[in-house]
Tab-separated table of C-alpha atoms in Angstrom:
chain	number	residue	atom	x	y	z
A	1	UNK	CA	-36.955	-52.391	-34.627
A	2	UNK	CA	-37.638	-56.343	-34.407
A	3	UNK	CA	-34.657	-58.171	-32.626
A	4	UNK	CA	-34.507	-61.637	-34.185
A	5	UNK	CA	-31.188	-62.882	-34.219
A	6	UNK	CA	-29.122	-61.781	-30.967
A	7	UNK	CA	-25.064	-62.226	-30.874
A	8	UNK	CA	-24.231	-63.020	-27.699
A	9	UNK	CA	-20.659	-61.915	-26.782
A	10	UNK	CA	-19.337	-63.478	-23.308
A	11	UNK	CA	-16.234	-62.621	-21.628
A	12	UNK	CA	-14.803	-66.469	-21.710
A	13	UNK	CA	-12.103	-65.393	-19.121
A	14	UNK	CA	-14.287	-65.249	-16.479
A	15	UNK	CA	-15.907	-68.349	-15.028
A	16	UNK	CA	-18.745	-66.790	-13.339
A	17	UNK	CA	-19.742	-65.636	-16.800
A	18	UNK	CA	-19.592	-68.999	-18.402
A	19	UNK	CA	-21.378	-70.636	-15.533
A	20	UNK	CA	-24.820	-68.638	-16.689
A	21	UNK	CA	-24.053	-68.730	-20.567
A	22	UNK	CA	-26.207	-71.470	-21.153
A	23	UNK	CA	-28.881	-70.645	-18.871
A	24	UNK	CA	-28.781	-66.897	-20.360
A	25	UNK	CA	-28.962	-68.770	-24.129
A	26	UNK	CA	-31.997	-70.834	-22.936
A	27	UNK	CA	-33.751	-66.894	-22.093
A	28	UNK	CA	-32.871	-65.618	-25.121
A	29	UNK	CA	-34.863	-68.624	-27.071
A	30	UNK	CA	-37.254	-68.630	-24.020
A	31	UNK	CA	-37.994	-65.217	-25.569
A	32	UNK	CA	-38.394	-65.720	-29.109
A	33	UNK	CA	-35.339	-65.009	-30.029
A	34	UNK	CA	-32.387	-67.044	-31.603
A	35	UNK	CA	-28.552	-66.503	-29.770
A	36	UNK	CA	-25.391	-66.436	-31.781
A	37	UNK	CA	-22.555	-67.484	-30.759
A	38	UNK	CA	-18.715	-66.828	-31.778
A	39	UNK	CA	-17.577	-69.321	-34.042
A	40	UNK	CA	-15.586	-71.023	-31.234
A	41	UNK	CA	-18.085	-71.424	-29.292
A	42	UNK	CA	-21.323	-72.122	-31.065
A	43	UNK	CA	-21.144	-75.939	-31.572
A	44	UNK	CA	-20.608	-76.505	-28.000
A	45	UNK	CA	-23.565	-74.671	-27.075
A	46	UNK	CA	-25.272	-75.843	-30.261
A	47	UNK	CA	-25.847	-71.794	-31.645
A	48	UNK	CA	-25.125	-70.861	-34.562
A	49	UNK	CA	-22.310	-69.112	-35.418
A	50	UNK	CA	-21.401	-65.839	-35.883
A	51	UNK	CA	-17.662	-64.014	-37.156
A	52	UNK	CA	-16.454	-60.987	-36.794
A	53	UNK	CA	-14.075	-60.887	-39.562
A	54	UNK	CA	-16.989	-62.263	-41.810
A	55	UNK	CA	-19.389	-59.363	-42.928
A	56	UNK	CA	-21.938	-61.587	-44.416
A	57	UNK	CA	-22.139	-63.357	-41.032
A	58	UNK	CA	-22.674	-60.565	-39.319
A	59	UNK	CA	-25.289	-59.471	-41.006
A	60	UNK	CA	-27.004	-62.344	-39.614
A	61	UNK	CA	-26.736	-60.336	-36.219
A	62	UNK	CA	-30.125	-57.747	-35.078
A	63	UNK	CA	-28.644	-57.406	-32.467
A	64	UNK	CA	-25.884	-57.574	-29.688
A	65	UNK	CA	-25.130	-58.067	-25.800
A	66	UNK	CA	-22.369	-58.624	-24.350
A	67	UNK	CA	-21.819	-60.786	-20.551
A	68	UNK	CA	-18.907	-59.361	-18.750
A	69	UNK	CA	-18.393	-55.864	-17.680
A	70	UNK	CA	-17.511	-52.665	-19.485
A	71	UNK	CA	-14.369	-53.946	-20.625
A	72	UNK	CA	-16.077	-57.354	-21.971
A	73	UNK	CA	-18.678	-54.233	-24.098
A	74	UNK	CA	-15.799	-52.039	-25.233
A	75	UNK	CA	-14.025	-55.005	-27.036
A	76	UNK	CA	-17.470	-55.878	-28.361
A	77	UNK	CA	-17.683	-52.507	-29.489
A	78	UNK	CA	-14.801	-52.530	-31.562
A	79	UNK	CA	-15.377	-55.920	-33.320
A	80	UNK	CA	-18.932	-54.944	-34.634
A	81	UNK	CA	-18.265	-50.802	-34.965
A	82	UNK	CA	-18.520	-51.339	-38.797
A	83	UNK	CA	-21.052	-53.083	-39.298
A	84	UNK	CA	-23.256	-50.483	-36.890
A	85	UNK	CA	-25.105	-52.891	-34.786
A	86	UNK	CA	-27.257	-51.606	-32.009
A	87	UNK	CA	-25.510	-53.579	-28.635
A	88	UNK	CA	-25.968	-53.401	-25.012
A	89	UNK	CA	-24.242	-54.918	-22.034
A	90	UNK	CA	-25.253	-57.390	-18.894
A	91	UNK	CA	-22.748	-56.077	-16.462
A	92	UNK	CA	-21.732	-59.412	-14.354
A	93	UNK	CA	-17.628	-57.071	-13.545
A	94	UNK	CA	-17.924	-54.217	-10.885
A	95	UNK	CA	-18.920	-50.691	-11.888
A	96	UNK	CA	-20.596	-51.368	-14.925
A	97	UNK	CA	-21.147	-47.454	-16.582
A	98	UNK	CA	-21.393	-48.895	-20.068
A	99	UNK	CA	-23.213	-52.547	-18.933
A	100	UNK	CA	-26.412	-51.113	-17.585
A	101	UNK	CA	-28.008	-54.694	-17.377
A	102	UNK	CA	-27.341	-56.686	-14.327
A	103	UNK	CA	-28.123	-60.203	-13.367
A	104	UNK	CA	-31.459	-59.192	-11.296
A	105	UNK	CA	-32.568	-57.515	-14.372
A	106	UNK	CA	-31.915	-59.554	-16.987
A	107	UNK	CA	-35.259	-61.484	-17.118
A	108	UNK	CA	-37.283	-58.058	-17.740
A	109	UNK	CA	-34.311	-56.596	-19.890
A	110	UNK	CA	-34.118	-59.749	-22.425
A	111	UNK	CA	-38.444	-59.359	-22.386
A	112	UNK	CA	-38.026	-55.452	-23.363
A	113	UNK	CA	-35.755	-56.473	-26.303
A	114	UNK	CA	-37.685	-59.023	-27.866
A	115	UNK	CA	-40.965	-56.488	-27.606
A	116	UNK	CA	-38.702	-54.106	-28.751
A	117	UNK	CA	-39.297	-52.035	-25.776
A	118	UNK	CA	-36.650	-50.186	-25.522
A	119	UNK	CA	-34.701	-46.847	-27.439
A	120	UNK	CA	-31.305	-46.816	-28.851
A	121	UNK	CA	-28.695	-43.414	-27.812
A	122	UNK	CA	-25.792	-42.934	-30.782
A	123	UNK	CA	-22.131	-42.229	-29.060
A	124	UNK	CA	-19.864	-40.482	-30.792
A	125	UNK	CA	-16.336	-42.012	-30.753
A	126	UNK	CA	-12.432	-41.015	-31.139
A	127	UNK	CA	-10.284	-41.958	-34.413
A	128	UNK	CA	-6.645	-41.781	-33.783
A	129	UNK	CA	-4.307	-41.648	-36.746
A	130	UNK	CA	-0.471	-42.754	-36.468
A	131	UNK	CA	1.360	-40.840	-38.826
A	132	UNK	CA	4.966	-41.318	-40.068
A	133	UNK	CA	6.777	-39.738	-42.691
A	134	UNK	CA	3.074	-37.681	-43.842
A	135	UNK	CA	1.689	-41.203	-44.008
A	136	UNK	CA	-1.005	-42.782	-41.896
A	137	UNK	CA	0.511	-45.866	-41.015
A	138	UNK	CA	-2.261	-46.850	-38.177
A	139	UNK	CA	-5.986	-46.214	-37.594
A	140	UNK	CA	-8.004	-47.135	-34.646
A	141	UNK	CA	-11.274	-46.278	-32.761
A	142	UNK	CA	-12.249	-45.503	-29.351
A	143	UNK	CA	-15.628	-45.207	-27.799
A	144	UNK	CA	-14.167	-44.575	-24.221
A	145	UNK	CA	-10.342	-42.629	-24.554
A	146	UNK	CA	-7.439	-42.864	-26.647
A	147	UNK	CA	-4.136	-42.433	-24.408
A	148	UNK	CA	-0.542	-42.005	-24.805
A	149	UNK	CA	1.196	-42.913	-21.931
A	150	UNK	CA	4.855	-43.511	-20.828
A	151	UNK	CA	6.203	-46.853	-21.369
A	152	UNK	CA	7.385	-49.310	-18.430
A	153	UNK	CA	10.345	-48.434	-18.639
A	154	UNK	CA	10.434	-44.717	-19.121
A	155	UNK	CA	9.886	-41.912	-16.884
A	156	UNK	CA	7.526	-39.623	-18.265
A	157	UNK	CA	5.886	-38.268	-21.512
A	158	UNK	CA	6.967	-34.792	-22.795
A	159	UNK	CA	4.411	-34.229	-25.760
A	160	UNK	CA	3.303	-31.190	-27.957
A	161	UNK	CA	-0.208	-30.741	-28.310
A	162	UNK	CA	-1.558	-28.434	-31.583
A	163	UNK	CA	-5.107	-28.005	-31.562
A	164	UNK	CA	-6.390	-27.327	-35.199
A	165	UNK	CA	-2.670	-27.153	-36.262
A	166	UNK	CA	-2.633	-24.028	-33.403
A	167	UNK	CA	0.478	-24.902	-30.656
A	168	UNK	CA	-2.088	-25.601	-27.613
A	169	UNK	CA	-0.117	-27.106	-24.631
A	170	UNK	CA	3.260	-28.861	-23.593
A	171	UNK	CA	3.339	-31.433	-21.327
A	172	UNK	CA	5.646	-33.206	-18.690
A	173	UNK	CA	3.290	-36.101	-17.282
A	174	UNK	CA	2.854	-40.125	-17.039
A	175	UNK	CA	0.529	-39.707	-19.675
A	176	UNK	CA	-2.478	-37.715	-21.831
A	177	UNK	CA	-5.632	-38.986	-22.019
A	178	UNK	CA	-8.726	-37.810	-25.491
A	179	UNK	CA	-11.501	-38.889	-24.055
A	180	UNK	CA	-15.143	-38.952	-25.332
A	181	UNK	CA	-18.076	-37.568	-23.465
A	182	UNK	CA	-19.120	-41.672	-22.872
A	183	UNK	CA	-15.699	-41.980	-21.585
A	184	UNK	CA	-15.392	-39.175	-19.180
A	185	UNK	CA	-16.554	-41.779	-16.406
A	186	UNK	CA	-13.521	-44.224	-17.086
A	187	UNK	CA	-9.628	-43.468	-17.098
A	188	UNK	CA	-10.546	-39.466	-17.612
A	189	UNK	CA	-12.459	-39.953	-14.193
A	190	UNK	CA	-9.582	-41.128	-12.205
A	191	UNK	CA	-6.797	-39.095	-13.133
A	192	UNK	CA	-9.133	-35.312	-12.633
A	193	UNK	CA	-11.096	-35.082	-15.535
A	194	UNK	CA	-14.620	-33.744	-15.348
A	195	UNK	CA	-18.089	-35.741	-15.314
A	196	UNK	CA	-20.224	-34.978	-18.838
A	197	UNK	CA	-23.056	-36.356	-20.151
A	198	UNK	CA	-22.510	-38.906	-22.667
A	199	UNK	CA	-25.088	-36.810	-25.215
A	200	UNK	CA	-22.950	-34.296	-25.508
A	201	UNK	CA	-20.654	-33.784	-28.365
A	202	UNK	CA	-16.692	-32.993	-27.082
A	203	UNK	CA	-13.479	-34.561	-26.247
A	204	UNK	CA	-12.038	-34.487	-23.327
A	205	UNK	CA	-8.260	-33.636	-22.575
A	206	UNK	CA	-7.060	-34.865	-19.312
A	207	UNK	CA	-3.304	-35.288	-18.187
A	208	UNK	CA	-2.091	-38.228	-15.986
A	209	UNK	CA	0.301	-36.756	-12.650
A	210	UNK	CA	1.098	-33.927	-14.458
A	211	UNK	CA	4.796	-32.223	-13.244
A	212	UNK	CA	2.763	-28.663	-13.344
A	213	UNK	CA	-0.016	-27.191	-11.280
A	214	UNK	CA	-1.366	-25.624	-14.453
A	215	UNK	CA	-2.265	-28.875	-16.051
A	216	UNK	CA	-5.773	-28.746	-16.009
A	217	UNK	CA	-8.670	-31.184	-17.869
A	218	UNK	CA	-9.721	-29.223	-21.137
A	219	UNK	CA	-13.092	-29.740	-23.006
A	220	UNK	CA	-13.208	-29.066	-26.466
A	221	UNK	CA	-15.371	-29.524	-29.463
A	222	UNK	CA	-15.127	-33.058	-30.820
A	223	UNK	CA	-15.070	-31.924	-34.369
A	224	UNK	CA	-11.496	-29.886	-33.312
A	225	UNK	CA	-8.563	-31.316	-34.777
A	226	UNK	CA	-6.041	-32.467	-32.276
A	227	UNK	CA	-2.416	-33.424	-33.103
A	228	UNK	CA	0.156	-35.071	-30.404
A	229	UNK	CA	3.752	-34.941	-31.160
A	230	UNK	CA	6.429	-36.408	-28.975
A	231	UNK	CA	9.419	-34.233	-27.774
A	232	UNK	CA	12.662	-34.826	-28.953
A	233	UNK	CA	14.539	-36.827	-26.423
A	234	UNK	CA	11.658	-38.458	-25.466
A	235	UNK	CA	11.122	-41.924	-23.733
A	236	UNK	CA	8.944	-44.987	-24.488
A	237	UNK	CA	5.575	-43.762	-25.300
A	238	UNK	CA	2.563	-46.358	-25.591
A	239	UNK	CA	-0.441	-45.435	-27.545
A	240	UNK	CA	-3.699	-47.264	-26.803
A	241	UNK	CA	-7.898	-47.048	-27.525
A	242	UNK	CA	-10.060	-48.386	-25.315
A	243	UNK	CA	-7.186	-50.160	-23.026
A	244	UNK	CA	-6.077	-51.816	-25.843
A	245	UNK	CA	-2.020	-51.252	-26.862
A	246	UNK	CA	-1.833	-49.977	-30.205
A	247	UNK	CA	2.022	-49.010	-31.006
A	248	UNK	CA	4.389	-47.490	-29.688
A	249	UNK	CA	4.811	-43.172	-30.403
A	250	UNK	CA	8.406	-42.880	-31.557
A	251	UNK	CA	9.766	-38.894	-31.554
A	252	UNK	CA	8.758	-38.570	-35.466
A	253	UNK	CA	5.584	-39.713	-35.261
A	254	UNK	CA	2.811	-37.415	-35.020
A	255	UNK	CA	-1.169	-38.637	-33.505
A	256	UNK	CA	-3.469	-36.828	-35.256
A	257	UNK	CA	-6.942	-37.431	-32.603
A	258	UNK	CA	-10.393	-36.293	-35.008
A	259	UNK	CA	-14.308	-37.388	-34.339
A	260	UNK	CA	-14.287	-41.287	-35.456
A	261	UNK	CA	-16.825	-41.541	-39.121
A	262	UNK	CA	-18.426	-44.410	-37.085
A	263	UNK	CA	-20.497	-44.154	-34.113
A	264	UNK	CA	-22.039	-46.896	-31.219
A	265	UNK	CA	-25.903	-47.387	-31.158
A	266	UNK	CA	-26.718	-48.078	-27.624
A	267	UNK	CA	-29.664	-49.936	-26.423
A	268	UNK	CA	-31.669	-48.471	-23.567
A	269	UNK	CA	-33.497	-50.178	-21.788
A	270	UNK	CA	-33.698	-49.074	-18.428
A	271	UNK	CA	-35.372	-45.401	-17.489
A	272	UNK	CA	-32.793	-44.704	-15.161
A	273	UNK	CA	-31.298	-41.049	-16.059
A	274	UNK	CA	-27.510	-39.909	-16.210
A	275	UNK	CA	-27.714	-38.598	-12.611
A	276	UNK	CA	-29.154	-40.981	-11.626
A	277	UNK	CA	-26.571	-43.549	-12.925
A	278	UNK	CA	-23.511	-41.190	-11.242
A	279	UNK	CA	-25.517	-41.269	-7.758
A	280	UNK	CA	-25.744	-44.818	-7.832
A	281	UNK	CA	-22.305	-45.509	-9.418
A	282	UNK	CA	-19.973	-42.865	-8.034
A	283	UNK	CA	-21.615	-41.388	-5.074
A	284	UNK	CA	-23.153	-45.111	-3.241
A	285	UNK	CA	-20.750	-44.611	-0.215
A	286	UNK	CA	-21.823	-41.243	1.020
């Protein structure tokens, strides 16, 4: 696959990002390659332009990276999902799972793409449907978790969890977290949830300060059906993909959590291995 046209995506917020935008630009050309820029951005960095809400200009795009850290990837993620381009991610945050590229590597990373040096992993990701009254009034995707949480105000979630349409679980906890297999190494992570390799196919149910010793992470098929139903008398509860606040769950409203019809083409271009990435990520202080 020839990369000719690469859509940059920088995390603007962040002025150490915006302090090696141009320099990063004058690698991409350096390379043979032409950067795009957002709209709002291209003229002053004479690009041209790319929109997210415009399908014909993103077809323009072979390409995409994004300059941030996972965060600054999973919003790219969800602005170029349908249009299936194959992205990766210079990690310039902390962690960096999803951003494998960092600023020492960049140079030989940018060189792989334009040679085309490099393979591209699919992800499988969540679709979460809001639905009131038997009608979906709400659709989003997640590559890393979809989570229903309590509100600020509110003291805990008390949902209903039916698993193929099956009564699986009731819980009492801040919140519930559908993870992907990608996603295990995010919020999953830090509340108790297991480490899996992002090849494999599953979601991942993980509560948050569960008020029950028997609330335990479960693993399931990602092509299982999984339905989230508030509890009458219920609190504030926040639904949200990726981070991002969706709407809030009233006590009619049911979640209905499936395998998303889209998924995320990764770009490899390192060799570095899974375990690899956990020894180096997750285990550096021992």
């Amino acid at each position: 696959m020839k990369i000719n046209r690469l859509g940059v995506f920088p995390n603007t917020g962040k002025s150490h990002v915006m302090q090696v935008l141009g320099s990063f630009l004058k690698l991409v050309r350096k390379n043979g390659m032409e950067p795009l820029l957002p709209d709002n951005l291209a003229a002053e960095y004479d690009c041209m332009a790319f929109d997210v809400d415009d399908a014909d200009s993103m077809k323009n795009l072979d390409a995409a990276v994004s300059l941030g850290g996972d965060g600054t990837l999973l919003q790219m993620a969800r602005q170029i999902l349908k249009y299936a381009i194959p992205c990766f991610g210079v990690n310039m945050g902390h962690l960096g799972f999803l951003a494998e590229i960092d600023l020492q590597n960049v140079n030989k990373a940018i060189g792989r793409v334009a040679e085309s040096n490099f393979t591209i992993e699919s992800r499988s990701l969540l679709q979460a449907e809001v639905i009131e009254d038997e009608k979906v009034i709400n659709v989003c995707h997640a590559l890393n978790d979809i989570v229903l949480e309590k509100g600020m105000f509110s003291k805990m979630c008390h949902l209903s969890m039916y698993i193929n349409g099956k009564a699986s679980g009731r819980y009492a906890a801040d919140g519930l977290i559908i993870s992907t297999a990608t996603g295990s190494t995010a919020y999953s992570l830090s509340a108790g949830g297991p480490l899996v390799m992002p090849e494999l196919d599953v979601s991942i149910i993980t509560p948050v300060c569960a008020h029950s010793l028997a609330a335990r992470a479960l693993v399931i098929p990602s092509t299982e059906v999984i339905e989230l139903k508030a509890v009458p008398g219920s609190e504030e509860i926040k639904l949200s993909a990726d981070g991002e606040t969706i709407t809030e769950v009233d006590n009619d409203t049911i979640v209905r959590i499936t395998k998303s019809p889209f998924d995320m083409k990764i770009i490899r271009l390192t060799t570095r291995d899974y375990y690899q990435t956990w020894q180096q990520k997750l285990m550096r202080n021992l």
